[in-house]
Each structure stands twice: as structure tokens, then as C-alpha cells.
Amino acid sequence: MSPTIPILDLTTQYTALQEDVEAAALRVLRSGRYVLGPEVEALETELGEMLGIGHVVSCASGTDALCLSLRALDIGPGDEVLVPAFTFAAPAEAVALTGARPVFVDIDPDSFLVDPESCRNAITSRTRAAVVVHLYGRPADVSAVREAIGPDVAIVEDCAQSFGARTAGQATGTFGQIASFSFFPSKNLGGCGDGGAVATGDPELAARLRALRNHGSSQPYHHETLGLNSRLDELQAAILRVKLPHVAEWNEKRQRAAGRYTERLQKLDGIQPPADADGHVWHQYTLLSPQRDALQEQLAKDGIESRIYYPIPLHRQEAYAPWTNGVSLPAAEQVCDQCLSLPMFPELSPAQIEQICASLARAES
Ligand SMILES: *Cc1c(COP(=O)(O)O)cnc(C)c1O
């Protein structure tokens, strides 16, 4: 039986934009241009204008965007890169794939974001970069991280969950040296397949990124560096261009839904609703509770889907054992034991939120 309230509903959004999305897709299919054509070029320009940054280079996924960013910064074997232990695994994966060492750092349990002090303590002479993840759509304090790590360590912003988020009017992805974005279907701006992009204000990094995503080649059949095949296709670019003008409105709807959740949930004992913050775009709405498993069980009984993002901190994952040295990161570990993400998408209605909160209240009593 499918849940009465899913964690994410992509069909409602598709139906609302169906005519425009299908017209864009047909335009590409009939054009005969499928890779690195006019749609990709236009999307990169539109993304740059929207973010307020000089260069956007699209690619095949958010994970590739991280790999390309690290490669553009010339990070590789012998280097160390700081990665928060509480996030989706892609940043750690990207660091390890370059041959560099991921060094896991702790989070602030109230914001779920990387803890600048933990970064400061992890710096060594080999530290080349720090990945700052704007987790769940909440803008991290990049200048606090900058202060903690000093001027010589590059900051890579992972904006996979924070598309459209701004602090004091400035978009996430424009604070560090380089920033990665994902257009995976579930993200705040999502395509109908995989996709990603890298943003930077530095023209030299941008030129390297363009070569790296296309076999290390800036001139056909001349390979200056070892690259990848990581390009966004025209079909995805055309679809993303239809959706881009709607993201601000969708993010406002997410903010209203989050406000409704918090107003209701702060009255329940044993549940800590997530803290609000300037510019938060609520990719996820994630609460903390020592009774997390009981809450999830009650929701499931009531036909409401929920997820644990994320159940295991990265320094406890099998794949990253070679780099962890048995480190202990208490905040990340505790949050993994207590976090629960509730349904969150722009079309989530007040009545649905009421139904979800009533179910959580039943579990509490
Ligand atoms: C989704 C995500 C990624 C990876 O993006 P893909 O497009 O799925 O490769 C990277 N980092 C974070 C924080 C994510 O949520």
C-alpha cells in the first residue's frame, strides 16, 4: 500500500508544469543537439545571473560537481580535505576518489552544520580544503569556517540541498572558492534525471572545470589534463530552464510549511523541531527525538512516510574506515540516533501537516 502522505511528491509539480516541460523536451529532441549545446549554455548563464556569480559549469551530477571542484583545485594524493561527518556521503566519496584523505569533523547539533571549532582542531600542514555542506537547505556560516581554518585552505561549498538559499541577500555557493550543485530530481531544483553544476568567481578555475568535464580538453582532441566525461545533457538543461523561474516561489512554500510544522511541534514534549535560520530553504524538515523510532512507527501506521537522513555518520561507514583512525565525533553520532525527516515539498498542504503532527502527538501520548 502506498503511503497517504509521501516524503516527497514530484508528480504534483510535474502536472503543474507539464505543458512547458514537455514542450522544452520536444524542442530538444527535434533539434538534433543533445550534448553541450545552446540549452546548456543558456542554463549556465541563467544560473550565474540567479546566483550572482561569474561562472557556472554544468556537469553530470552533484557528485561529479564535487569531484570536478576538487580536481580543479588540484587536490590529490598527500592532501587532506575536511568533511563534516553528518551529511550525504558524496563529499567524502569525492575527496577519497581524488586520492586525498577525507578528514571527518563534527557538527553543531542545533544547526546540523559543520562546527568551525572542529575544523580548526583538524587542520594540519596537509589540509588543502574544507567542504562546507549547507545541509537540509540551511545556509552555513562560511565566514566562521574561514576564520577557523585560516586564509590558505580552500572552501568548497556543497549546495546540493540549498539551491536558492541566501544569507543577507547573498546566495549559498558564492562565499567560498568554488561550489557544487545537484539537480537530482528530489533537490529544490531537480531535473528529470541526474545533473549538477559548479559555480566559481575565478575565471581560471572555470576554464579548468570546462576542460575537466570534457576529457581534459579545451580544444577537440587536444588533452591537456586527465579529465572525465561529465556533461549535463541538453534535455535536462531545457527542463531545468523551465523550472528555474519557479524555485523562489517553491522555496517560500517550503518555508511556510516549515513554519507550520514548528509552530505545532514545539508544543510536544520529547520533540526538538529544527531551528529556523535566515534564508533556510528547507530541503528537509528534520526533528530530533530520543523516541525517534517510536515516532517513525506511529507515522507509518498512519500512512505517513518519513526517513532517517542519515542513520550512520560518515566516520562509522565501512567505506571510509581506511581514513577514520577510530575518531569519535559525538554530535554527529548523537544526531544520527535521534534524527527524523518528515514529508517536505512545496505542495504539502496545511491539512497534511496537521495530519502528520497529530500522528506525532499520538505517538507521544
Ligand atoms: C544529493 C547530494 C549530493 C550528490 O548529488 P548527486 O547529484 O546525487 O550526485 C552531494 N551532496 C549532498 C549534500 C547531497 O544531498
PDB file of N, CA and C and ligand atoms in Angstrom, residues 61-64 66 87-88 90-91 133 135 158 160-161 182-184 187 194-195 310, ligand 1:
ATOM      1  N   SER A  61      26.340  15.336 -12.499  1.00  0.00           N
ATOM      2  CA  SER A  61      25.692  15.091 -11.200  1.00  0.00           C
ATOM      3  C   SER A  61      26.325  15.981 -10.139  1.00  0.00           C
ATOM      4  N   GLY A  62      25.688  16.022  -8.978  1.00  0.00           N
ATOM      5  CA  GLY A  62      26.247  16.765  -7.852  1.00  0.00           C
ATOM      6  C   GLY A  62      27.529  16.127  -7.336  1.00  0.00           C
ATOM      7  N   THR A  63      27.606  14.819  -7.441  1.00  0.00           N
ATOM      8  CA  THR A  63      28.823  14.120  -7.006  1.00  0.00           C
ATOM      9  C   THR A  63      29.977  14.466  -7.950  1.00  0.00           C
ATOM     10  N   ASP A  64      29.705  14.454  -9.243  1.00  0.00           N
ATOM     11  CA  ASP A  64      30.739  14.871 -10.200  1.00  0.00           C
ATOM     12  C   ASP A  64      31.125  16.331  -9.982  1.00  0.00           C
ATOM     13  N   LEU A  66      31.372  17.858  -7.227  1.00  0.00           N
ATOM     14  CA  LEU A  66      32.360  17.857  -6.142  1.00  0.00           C
ATOM     15  C   LEU A  66      33.709  17.339  -6.640  1.00  0.00           C
ATOM     16  N   THR A  87      26.308  14.101   6.891  1.00  0.00           N
ATOM     17  CA  THR A  87      25.845  14.589   5.592  1.00  0.00           C
ATOM     18  C   THR A  87      25.640  13.384   4.698  1.00  0.00           C
ATOM     19  N   PHE A  88      25.065  13.597   3.505  1.00  0.00           N
ATOM     20  CA  PHE A  88      25.101  12.563   2.478  1.00  0.00           C
ATOM     21  C   PHE A  88      26.572  12.289   2.150  1.00  0.00           C
ATOM     22  N   ALA A  90      28.401  11.882  -0.495  1.00  0.00           N
ATOM     23  CA  ALA A  90      29.095  12.297  -1.718  1.00  0.00           C
ATOM     24  C   ALA A  90      30.365  13.128  -1.485  1.00  0.00           C
ATOM     25  N   PRO A  91      30.389  14.093  -0.551  1.00  0.00           N
ATOM     26  CA  PRO A  91      31.632  14.855  -0.380  1.00  0.00           C
ATOM     27  C   PRO A  91      32.819  13.985   0.040  1.00  0.00           C
ATOM     28  N   VAL A 133      28.935  21.923   3.863  1.00  0.00           N
ATOM     29  CA  VAL A 133      27.657  21.462   3.308  1.00  0.00           C
ATOM     30  C   VAL A 133      26.534  22.308   3.910  1.00  0.00           C
ATOM     31  N   LEU A 135      23.541  21.854   4.754  1.00  0.00           N
ATOM     32  CA  LEU A 135      22.680  20.681   4.913  1.00  0.00           C
ATOM     33  C   LEU A 135      21.220  21.043   5.149  1.00  0.00           C
ATOM     34  N   ASP A 158      29.126  22.788  -0.631  1.00  0.00           N
ATOM     35  CA  ASP A 158      28.241  21.785  -1.212  1.00  0.00           C
ATOM     36  C   ASP A 158      26.809  22.304  -1.074  1.00  0.00           C
ATOM     37  N   ALA A 160      24.145  21.141  -2.740  1.00  0.00           N
ATOM     38  CA  ALA A 160      23.195  20.172  -3.316  1.00  0.00           C
ATOM     39  C   ALA A 160      21.810  20.309  -2.693  1.00  0.00           C
ATOM     40  N   GLN A 161      21.768  20.692  -1.406  1.00  0.00           N
ATOM     41  CA  GLN A 161      20.476  20.785  -0.718  1.00  0.00           C
ATOM     42  C   GLN A 161      20.029  22.227  -0.522  1.00  0.00           C
ATOM     43  N   SER A 182      23.572  20.088  -7.150  1.00  0.00           N
ATOM     44  CA  SER A 182      22.989  18.869  -7.721  1.00  0.00           C
ATOM     45  C   SER A 182      21.597  19.176  -8.234  1.00  0.00           C
ATOM     46  N   PHE A 183      21.266  18.602  -9.387  1.00  0.00           N
ATOM     47  CA  PHE A 183      19.906  18.719  -9.916  1.00  0.00           C
ATOM     48  C   PHE A 183      19.210  17.357  -9.934  1.00  0.00           C
ATOM     49  N   PHE A 184      19.626  16.474  -9.029  1.00  0.00           N
ATOM     50  CA  PHE A 184      18.929  15.207  -8.824  1.00  0.00           C
ATOM     51  C   PHE A 184      17.443  15.529  -8.621  1.00  0.00           C
ATOM     52  N   LYS A 187      15.962  17.292  -5.400  1.00  0.00           N
ATOM     53  CA  LYS A 187      16.528  18.532  -4.837  1.00  0.00           C
ATOM     54  C   LYS A 187      15.584  19.715  -5.068  1.00  0.00           C
ATOM     55  N   ASP A 194      19.679  12.753 -13.647  1.00  0.00           N
ATOM     56  CA  ASP A 194      20.813  13.315 -12.914  1.00  0.00           C
ATOM     57  C   ASP A 194      21.307  14.600 -13.568  1.00  0.00           C
ATOM     58  N   GLY A 195      21.957  15.434 -12.757  1.00  0.00           N
ATOM     59  CA  GLY A 195      22.563  16.657 -13.275  1.00  0.00           C
ATOM     60  C   GLY A 195      23.267  17.384 -12.152  1.00  0.00           C
ATOM     61  N   TYR A 310      20.597  11.185   8.480  1.00  0.00           N
ATOM     62  CA  TYR A 310      21.232   9.995   7.951  1.00  0.00           C
ATOM     63  C   TYR A 310      21.450   9.047   9.116  1.00  0.00           C
TER      64      TYR A 310
HETATM   65  C1  LIG B   1      22.445  14.849  -3.320  1.00  0.00           C
HETATM   66  C2  LIG B   1      23.698  15.305  -2.688  1.00  0.00           C
HETATM   67  C3  LIG B   1      24.941  15.219  -3.349  1.00  0.00           C
HETATM   68  C4  LIG B   1      25.133  14.470  -4.623  1.00  0.00           C
HETATM   69  O1  LIG B   1      24.377  14.861  -5.691  1.00  0.00           O
HETATM   70  P1  LIG B   1      24.060  13.828  -6.888  1.00  0.00           P
HETATM   71  O2  LIG B   1      23.526  14.707  -7.950  1.00  0.00           O
HETATM   72  O3  LIG B   1      23.048  12.871  -6.348  1.00  0.00           O
HETATM   73  O4  LIG B   1      25.330  13.166  -7.268  1.00  0.00           O
HETATM   74  C5  LIG B   1      26.044  15.764  -2.741  1.00  0.00           C
HETATM   75  N1  LIG B   1      25.971  16.333  -1.538  1.00  0.00           N
HETATM   76  C6  LIG B   1      24.814  16.411  -0.857  1.00  0.00           C
HETATM   77  C7  LIG B   1      24.806  17.082   0.484  1.00  0.00           C
HETATM   78  C8  LIG B   1      23.639  15.889  -1.399  1.00  0.00           C
HETATM   79  O5  LIG B   1      22.500  15.960  -0.713  1.00  0.00           O
END
